[in-house]
mmCIF file of C-alpha atoms and ligand atoms in Angstrom:
data_model
loop_
_atom_site.group_PDB
_atom_site.id
_atom_site.type_symbol
_atom_site.label_atom_id
_atom_site.label_comp_id
_atom_site.label_asym_id
_atom_site.label_seq_id
_atom_site.Cartn_x
_atom_site.Cartn_y
_atom_site.Cartn_z
ATOM 1 C CA MET A 1 -24.246 144.620 9.446
ATOM 2 C CA THR A 2 -22.305 147.284 7.490
ATOM 3 C CA LEU A 3 -23.599 150.962 7.424
ATOM 4 C CA ASP A 4 -25.461 150.923 4.359
ATOM 5 C CA ASN A 5 -27.178 147.799 5.333
ATOM 6 C CA ILE A 6 -28.246 149.606 8.505
ATOM 7 C CA PHE A 7 -29.613 152.371 6.857
ATOM 8 C CA GLU A 8 -31.403 150.214 4.200
ATOM 9 C CA GLU A 9 -33.026 147.989 6.955
ATOM 10 C CA LEU A 10 -34.408 151.138 8.866
ATOM 11 C CA LYS A 11 -35.744 152.611 5.715
ATOM 12 C CA SER A 12 -37.648 149.554 4.973
ATOM 13 C CA ARG A 13 -38.715 149.046 8.569
ATOM 14 C CA LEU A 14 -39.874 152.331 9.523
ATOM 15 C CA PHE A 15 -42.508 154.870 7.857
ATOM 16 C CA MET A 16 -41.642 158.484 8.027
ATOM 17 C CA PRO A 17 -44.941 159.222 9.249
ATOM 18 C CA ASP A 18 -44.351 156.930 12.383
ATOM 19 C CA VAL A 19 -40.725 158.532 13.168
ATOM 20 C CA ALA A 20 -42.070 162.067 12.875
ATOM 21 C CA ARG A 21 -44.611 161.351 14.900
ATOM 22 C CA PHE A 22 -42.881 159.461 17.226
ATOM 23 C CA TYR A 23 -40.684 162.468 17.897
ATOM 24 C CA GLY A 24 -43.141 165.034 18.425
ATOM 25 C CA LEU A 25 -44.287 166.289 15.162
ATOM 26 C CA GLU A 26 -48.170 166.750 14.574
ATOM 27 C CA ASN A 27 -48.843 166.593 10.723
ATOM 28 C CA ASN A 28 -52.419 167.958 9.284
ATOM 29 C CA ARG A 29 -54.987 165.995 6.864
ATOM 30 C CA SER A 30 -52.877 166.800 3.765
ATOM 31 C CA GLY A 31 -49.543 165.078 5.599
ATOM 32 C CA PHE A 32 -47.952 168.790 6.500
ATOM 33 C CA ALA A 33 -46.200 169.253 9.686
ATOM 34 C CA ALA A 34 -44.538 172.562 11.102
ATOM 35 C CA CYS A 35 -40.984 172.513 10.197
ATOM 36 C CA PRO A 36 -38.621 171.760 13.174
ATOM 37 C CA PHE A 37 -35.665 172.950 10.725
ATOM 38 C CA HIS A 38 -36.519 176.573 10.219
ATOM 39 C CA PRO A 39 -39.163 179.135 12.008
ATOM 40 C CA ASP A 40 -42.256 178.015 10.203
ATOM 41 C CA LYS A 41 -45.805 179.540 10.768
ATOM 42 C CA THR A 42 -47.523 177.364 8.008
ATOM 43 C CA PRO A 43 -46.778 173.964 8.149
ATOM 44 C CA SER A 44 -44.316 173.644 5.168
ATOM 45 C CA LEU A 45 -42.890 170.088 6.074
ATOM 46 C CA LYS A 46 -44.583 167.428 3.724
ATOM 47 C CA ILE A 47 -44.196 163.916 5.456
ATOM 48 C CA TYR A 48 -44.261 161.314 2.896
ATOM 49 C CA GLU A 49 -44.045 157.497 3.184
ATOM 50 C CA ALA A 50 -40.470 157.141 3.053
ATOM 51 C CA HIS A 51 -39.191 160.789 3.414
ATOM 52 C CA TYR A 52 -39.670 164.271 4.271
ATOM 53 C CA HIS A 53 -39.327 167.472 2.115
ATOM 54 C CA CYS A 54 -39.698 171.182 3.433
ATOM 55 C CA PHE A 55 -41.206 173.643 1.186
ATOM 56 C CA GLY A 56 -39.826 176.033 3.297
ATOM 57 C CA CYS A 57 -35.985 175.590 3.867
ATOM 58 C CA GLY A 58 -35.667 172.461 1.622
ATOM 59 C CA ALA A 59 -34.766 170.148 4.102
ATOM 60 C CA HIS A 60 -35.257 166.719 2.754
ATOM 61 C CA GLY A 61 -34.234 163.432 3.641
ATOM 62 C CA ASP A 62 -35.248 159.612 4.879
ATOM 63 C CA VAL A 63 -35.859 158.350 8.653
ATOM 64 C CA THR A 64 -32.225 158.586 9.640
ATOM 65 C CA ASP A 65 -31.853 162.260 8.108
ATOM 66 C CA PHE A 66 -34.653 163.131 9.951
ATOM 67 C CA VAL A 67 -33.363 162.099 13.245
ATOM 68 C CA ALA A 68 -29.781 162.969 12.478
ATOM 69 C CA ARG A 69 -30.833 166.610 11.679
ATOM 70 C CA LEU A 70 -33.397 166.813 14.432
ATOM 71 C CA PHE A 71 -30.870 165.474 17.387
ATOM 72 C CA ARG A 72 -27.813 167.153 15.593
ATOM 73 C CA ILE A 73 -26.275 164.035 15.650
ATOM 74 C CA SER A 74 -24.443 161.910 12.949
ATOM 75 C CA GLN A 75 -26.097 159.641 10.364
ATOM 76 C CA TYR A 76 -24.730 156.685 12.556
ATOM 77 C CA ASP A 77 -26.068 158.015 15.976
ATOM 78 C CA ALA A 78 -29.413 158.377 14.191
ATOM 79 C CA ALA A 79 -29.571 154.998 13.029
ATOM 80 C CA VAL A 80 -28.268 153.830 16.348
ATOM 81 C CA LYS A 81 -31.268 155.847 18.134
ATOM 82 C CA LEU A 82 -33.599 154.734 15.637
ATOM 83 C CA ASN A 83 -32.833 151.188 16.394
ATOM 84 C CA ALA A 84 -33.363 151.675 19.939
ATOM 85 C CA ASP A 85 -36.238 153.623 20.115
ATOM 86 C CA PHE A 86 -38.102 151.628 17.964
ATOM 87 C CA GLY A 87 -36.865 148.577 19.456
ATOM 88 C CA LEU A 88 -35.662 147.237 16.084
ATOM 89 C CA HIS A 89 -32.735 145.094 17.541
ATOM 90 C CA LEU A 90 -30.644 145.429 14.593
ATOM 91 C CA THR A 91 -27.291 144.020 15.329
ATOM 92 C CA ASN A 92 -24.383 144.247 13.533
ATOM 93 C CA GLN A 93 -23.842 140.505 13.610
ATOM 94 C CA ARG A 94 -25.563 139.661 10.333
ATOM 95 C CA THR A 95 -23.442 138.571 7.474
ATOM 96 C CA VAL A 96 -23.266 139.977 4.304
ATOM 97 C CA PRO A 97 -23.845 137.857 1.279
ATOM 98 C CA MET A 98 -20.674 138.099 -0.850
ATOM 99 C CA GLN A 99 -22.242 138.007 -4.415
ATOM 100 C CA GLN A 100 -20.760 140.891 -5.799
ATOM 101 C CA SER A 101 -17.633 140.288 -8.018
ATOM 102 C CA VAL A 102 -16.486 144.168 -7.658
ATOM 103 C CA SER A 103 -16.010 145.708 -4.430
ATOM 104 C CA PRO A 104 -19.064 147.321 -3.051
ATOM 105 C CA GLU A 105 -17.152 151.136 -3.457
ATOM 106 C CA VAL A 106 -16.603 150.202 -7.265
ATOM 107 C CA ALA A 107 -20.065 149.199 -7.649
ATOM 108 C CA TYR A 108 -21.494 152.526 -6.128
ATOM 109 C CA ARG A 109 -18.950 154.583 -8.233
ATOM 110 C CA ASN A 110 -19.955 152.976 -11.410
ATOM 111 C CA TRP A 111 -23.666 153.383 -10.598
ATOM 112 C CA LEU A 112 -23.003 157.169 -10.041
ATOM 113 C CA HIS A 113 -21.872 157.238 -13.573
ATOM 114 C CA SER A 114 -24.416 155.404 -15.034
ATOM 115 C CA ALA A 115 -27.266 157.246 -12.899
ATOM 116 C CA GLU A 116 -26.128 160.832 -14.196
ATOM 117 C CA ARG A 117 -25.845 159.388 -17.762
ATOM 118 C CA ILE A 118 -29.297 157.828 -17.652
ATOM 119 C CA LEU A 119 -30.835 161.165 -15.878
ATOM 120 C CA ASN A 120 -29.090 163.249 -18.564
ATOM 121 C CA GLU A 121 -30.423 161.642 -21.432
ATOM 122 C CA TYR A 122 -33.979 161.452 -19.961
ATOM 123 C CA LEU A 123 -33.749 165.249 -18.915
ATOM 124 C CA ASN A 124 -32.627 165.591 -22.633
ATOM 125 C CA MET A 125 -35.640 163.731 -23.872
ATOM 126 C CA LEU A 126 -38.035 165.924 -21.904
ATOM 127 C CA CYS A 127 -36.859 168.963 -23.230
ATOM 128 C CA ARG A 128 -37.351 167.631 -26.531
ATOM 129 C CA TRP A 129 -41.013 166.456 -25.908
ATOM 130 C CA GLN A 130 -41.646 170.090 -24.193
ATOM 131 C CA MET A 131 -40.956 171.654 -27.348
ATOM 132 C CA GLU A 132 -42.010 168.703 -30.250
ATOM 133 C CA TYR A 133 -45.263 167.794 -28.576
ATOM 134 C CA ALA A 134 -46.117 170.968 -27.356
ATOM 135 C CA PRO A 135 -50.189 171.469 -28.408
ATOM 136 C CA LYS A 136 -50.560 173.814 -31.280
ATOM 137 C CA THR A 137 -53.988 175.060 -30.404
ATOM 138 C CA PRO A 138 -55.528 175.597 -27.141
ATOM 139 C CA ASP A 139 -58.106 173.036 -27.330
ATOM 140 C CA GLU A 140 -55.884 170.458 -28.792
ATOM 141 C CA LYS A 141 -55.690 167.260 -26.622
ATOM 142 C CA LEU A 142 -52.292 167.080 -24.649
ATOM 143 C CA HIS A 143 -49.794 164.490 -25.946
ATOM 144 C CA PRO A 144 -48.799 162.128 -23.312
ATOM 145 C CA HIS A 145 -45.392 162.882 -23.837
ATOM 146 C CA PHE A 146 -45.790 166.437 -23.361
ATOM 147 C CA VAL A 147 -47.766 165.883 -20.159
ATOM 148 C CA GLU A 148 -44.602 163.576 -19.099
ATOM 149 C CA SER A 149 -42.290 166.420 -19.828
ATOM 150 C CA LEU A 150 -44.048 168.772 -17.517
ATOM 151 C CA THR A 151 -44.753 166.759 -14.507
ATOM 152 C CA LYS A 152 -41.477 164.670 -14.553
ATOM 153 C CA MET A 153 -39.023 167.306 -15.208
ATOM 154 C CA GLU A 154 -38.732 168.974 -12.004
ATOM 155 C CA GLN A 155 -38.589 165.674 -9.986
ATOM 156 C CA TYR A 156 -35.693 164.283 -12.159
ATOM 157 C CA ARG A 157 -33.969 167.348 -12.648
ATOM 158 C CA TYR A 158 -33.661 167.534 -8.785
ATOM 159 C CA LEU A 159 -32.455 163.908 -8.489
ATOM 160 C CA TYR A 160 -29.867 164.721 -11.095
ATOM 161 C CA ASP A 161 -28.571 167.462 -9.114
ATOM 162 C CA ARG A 162 -28.446 165.586 -5.985
ATOM 163 C CA ILE A 163 -26.417 162.641 -7.909
ATOM 164 C CA ARG A 164 -24.347 165.252 -9.384
ATOM 165 C CA PHE A 165 -23.836 168.190 -6.673
ATOM 166 C CA GLY A 166 -24.926 166.029 -3.550
ATOM 167 C CA THR A 167 -22.823 165.171 -0.336
ATOM 168 C CA ASP A 168 -20.904 161.845 -0.319
ATOM 169 C CA ALA A 169 -23.441 160.633 2.471
ATOM 170 C CA GLU A 170 -26.428 161.647 0.247
ATOM 171 C CA LYS A 171 -25.390 159.972 -2.738
ATOM 172 C CA ARG A 172 -24.680 156.822 -1.040
ATOM 173 C CA ARG A 173 -28.277 156.771 0.431
ATOM 174 C CA LEU A 174 -29.454 157.727 -3.405
ATOM 175 C CA TYR A 175 -27.419 154.661 -4.378
ATOM 176 C CA LEU A 176 -29.802 152.837 -1.996
ATOM 177 C CA THR A 177 -33.178 154.223 -2.516
ATOM 178 C CA GLU A 178 -33.014 155.076 -6.169
ATOM 179 C CA HIS A 179 -31.632 151.702 -7.691
ATOM 180 C CA GLU A 180 -34.973 150.396 -9.091
ATOM 181 C CA THR A 181 -35.873 153.802 -10.207
ATOM 182 C CA LEU A 182 -32.615 154.392 -12.421
ATOM 183 C CA LYS A 183 -32.891 150.919 -13.883
ATOM 184 C CA LYS A 184 -36.769 151.252 -14.889
ATOM 185 C CA LEU A 185 -35.620 154.720 -16.132
ATOM 186 C CA ALA A 186 -32.830 153.317 -18.037
ATOM 187 C CA GLU A 187 -34.832 150.664 -19.746
ATOM 188 C CA ARG A 188 -37.707 153.248 -20.561
ATOM 189 C CA THR A 189 -35.171 155.603 -22.296
ATOM 190 C CA LYS A 190 -33.620 152.799 -24.232
ATOM 191 C CA GLN A 191 -36.869 151.647 -25.658
ATOM 192 C CA LEU A 192 -37.926 155.210 -26.572
ATOM 193 C CA THR A 193 -34.723 155.856 -28.159
ATOM 194 C CA VAL A 194 -35.073 152.927 -30.374
ATOM 195 C CA ALA A 195 -38.760 153.613 -31.310
ATOM 196 C CA ARG A 196 -37.791 157.198 -32.185
ATOM 197 C CA SER A 197 -37.544 157.300 -35.966
ATOM 198 C CA ALA A 198 -35.247 160.570 -36.586
ATOM 199 C CA PRO A 199 -31.617 160.174 -36.800
ATOM 200 C CA LYS A 200 -29.883 159.879 -33.389
ATOM 201 C CA ARG A 201 -28.666 162.963 -32.248
ATOM 202 C CA LYS A 202 -24.716 163.051 -31.305
ATOM 203 C CA ALA A 203 -23.770 162.497 -27.899
ATOM 204 C CA ILE A 204 -22.119 165.213 -26.296
HETATM 205 ZN ZN1 ZN B 301 -38.134 173.655 6.817
#
C-alpha cells in the first residue's frame, strides 16, 4: 500500500469524533472540544465527521493530521499509530491497480492546476453574484445566487488558499479528499457559464 492509499484508507475507516475521543478529547453537545494545540479556555476545536478545525489557533486537518500534531510525530508515523491503535491491520501488501496511463505524480500535478483554475473561476463568479444579485430593497426576497455567494465564499476561498499556498503534504491530502468536490464544482461552473447570456469575460 502506498502512503497516499494509507491516508485515504484511514480517512474512510475512521471517524474524527472517534479518534478525538480515543485520544482523550471530550466534545460538548455542539461538537466542540478544548483544543490541545493551544491554551484553550472555551472549547474552540470543532470536531467534524472527517476533520477538525480550531477556531482559536487555526489547527485543521484529518485524523492522521490530528494524531501527527497531537503526538508531534510524522504523518507516516501517525498513520502507523492509528493503524495499530484502532487495530485496522492495514498492511503494505495490497497491490495498487495500474489503471492510470500517466504517473500518479503527473496526475497529482495536473489536478492541482485544474483545481486552482476551477476554484478561481467559481470565486470570480461568486464575487459577481454578490454585486449583481444583491437585493435592491430591504424586503426583496434574496436571490439564490446571492445567498450562495454569501455562504460559499469563505469556504472556497479557504480551499483555494490551501491549494495555492499549502504545504506539499497538505495539497496531497486535498488531492485525495477534495477530488469529488472539485469535479462537481467544475461541472456546475461550466453549466452556469454556458447558461450565462452576457458576453464571456476575457480570461486573465
Ligand atoms: Zn487551537
